[in-house]
Short mmCIF file of C-alpha atoms in Angstrom, two decimals:
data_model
loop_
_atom_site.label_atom_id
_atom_site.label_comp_id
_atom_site.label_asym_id
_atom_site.label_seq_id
_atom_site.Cartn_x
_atom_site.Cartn_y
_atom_site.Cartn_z
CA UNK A 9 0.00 0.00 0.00
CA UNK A 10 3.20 2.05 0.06
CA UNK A 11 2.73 2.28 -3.61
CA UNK A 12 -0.76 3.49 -3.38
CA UNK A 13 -0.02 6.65 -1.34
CA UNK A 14 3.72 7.17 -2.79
CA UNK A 15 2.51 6.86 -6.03
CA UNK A 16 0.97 10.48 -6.34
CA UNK A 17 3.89 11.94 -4.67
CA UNK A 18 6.98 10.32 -6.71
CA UNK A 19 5.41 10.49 -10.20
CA UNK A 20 4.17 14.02 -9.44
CA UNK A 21 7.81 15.19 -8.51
CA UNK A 22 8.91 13.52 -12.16
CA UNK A 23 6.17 15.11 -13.66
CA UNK A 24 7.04 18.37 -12.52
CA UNK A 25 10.85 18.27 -12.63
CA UNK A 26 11.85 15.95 -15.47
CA UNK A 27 8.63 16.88 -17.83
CA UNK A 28 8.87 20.64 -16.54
CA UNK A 29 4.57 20.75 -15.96
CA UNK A 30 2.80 22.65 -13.76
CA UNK A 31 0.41 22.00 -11.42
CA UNK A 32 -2.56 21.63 -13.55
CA UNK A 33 -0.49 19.55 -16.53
CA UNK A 34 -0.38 17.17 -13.10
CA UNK A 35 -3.82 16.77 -12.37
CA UNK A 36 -4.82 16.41 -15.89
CA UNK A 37 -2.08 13.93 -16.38
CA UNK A 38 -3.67 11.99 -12.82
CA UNK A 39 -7.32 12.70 -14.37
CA UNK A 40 -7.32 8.81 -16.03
CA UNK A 41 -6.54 7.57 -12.87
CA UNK A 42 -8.57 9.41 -10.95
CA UNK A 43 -11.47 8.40 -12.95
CA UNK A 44 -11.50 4.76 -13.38
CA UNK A 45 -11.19 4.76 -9.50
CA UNK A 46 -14.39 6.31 -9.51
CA UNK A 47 -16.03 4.53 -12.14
CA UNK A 48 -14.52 0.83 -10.65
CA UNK A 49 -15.31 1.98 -6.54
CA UNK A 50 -18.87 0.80 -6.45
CA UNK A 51 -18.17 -2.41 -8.15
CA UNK A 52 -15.49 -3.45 -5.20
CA UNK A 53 -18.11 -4.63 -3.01
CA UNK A 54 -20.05 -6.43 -4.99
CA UNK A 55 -16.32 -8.13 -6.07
CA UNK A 56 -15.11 -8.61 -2.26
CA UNK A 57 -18.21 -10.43 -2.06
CA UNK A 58 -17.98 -12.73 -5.08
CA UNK A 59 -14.36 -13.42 -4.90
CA UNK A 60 -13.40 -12.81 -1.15
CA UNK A 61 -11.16 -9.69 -0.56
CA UNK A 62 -7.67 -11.07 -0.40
CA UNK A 63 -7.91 -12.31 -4.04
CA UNK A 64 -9.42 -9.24 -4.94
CA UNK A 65 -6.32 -7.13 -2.83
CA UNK A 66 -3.69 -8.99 -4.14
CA UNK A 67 -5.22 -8.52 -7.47
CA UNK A 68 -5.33 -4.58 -7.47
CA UNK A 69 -1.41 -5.06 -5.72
CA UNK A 70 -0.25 -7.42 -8.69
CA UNK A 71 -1.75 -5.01 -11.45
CA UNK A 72 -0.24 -1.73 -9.37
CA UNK A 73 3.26 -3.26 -9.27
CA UNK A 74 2.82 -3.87 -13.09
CA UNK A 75 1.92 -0.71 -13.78
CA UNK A 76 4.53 0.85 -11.75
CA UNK A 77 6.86 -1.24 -13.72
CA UNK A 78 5.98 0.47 -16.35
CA UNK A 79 5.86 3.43 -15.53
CA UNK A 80 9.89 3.04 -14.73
CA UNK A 81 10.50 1.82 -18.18
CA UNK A 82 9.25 4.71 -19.93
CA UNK A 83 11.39 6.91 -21.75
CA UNK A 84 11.00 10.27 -20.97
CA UNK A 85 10.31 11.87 -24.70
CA UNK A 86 6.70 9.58 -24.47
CA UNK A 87 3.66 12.04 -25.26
CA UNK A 88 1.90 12.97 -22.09
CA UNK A 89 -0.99 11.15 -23.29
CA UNK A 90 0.25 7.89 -23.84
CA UNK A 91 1.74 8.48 -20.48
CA UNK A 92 -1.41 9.09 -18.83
CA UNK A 93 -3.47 6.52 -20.35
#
């Protein structure tokens, strides 16, 4: 979970001192994010229920440590929009 609240933080500081945005280039970058949690929260319930919750955790972990992966491979002349989808 130290990914999940570091996340924001670390990628925001690369944002804004290797990419050179500002503030709002950062949230609109985060905005993809930001939205499927929304659209995906009331589904989690109904999920934890199906599938039990530690499946379910170590699901959302497995696919965060992917994407974080990722997000370390990428070369830093990527478009901003690739980068944020």
């Amino acid at each position: 979970m130290v990914w999940f609240y570091g996340l924001p933080i670390v990628f925001s500081l690369y944002l804004q001192s290797v990419r050179g945005l500002t503030a709002l280039g950062i949230g609109t970058v985060f905005l993809p994010m930001m939205v499927i949690g929304l659209l995906l929260t009331p589904f989690t319930a109904r999920l934890a229920a199906r599938f039990g919750r530690p499946p379910l955790i170590a699901t959302g972990l497995a696919a965060m440590a992917g994407g974080l992966v990722a997000l370390a491979l990428v070369p830093t002349t990527m478009p901003l929009w690739a980068l944020a989808c």
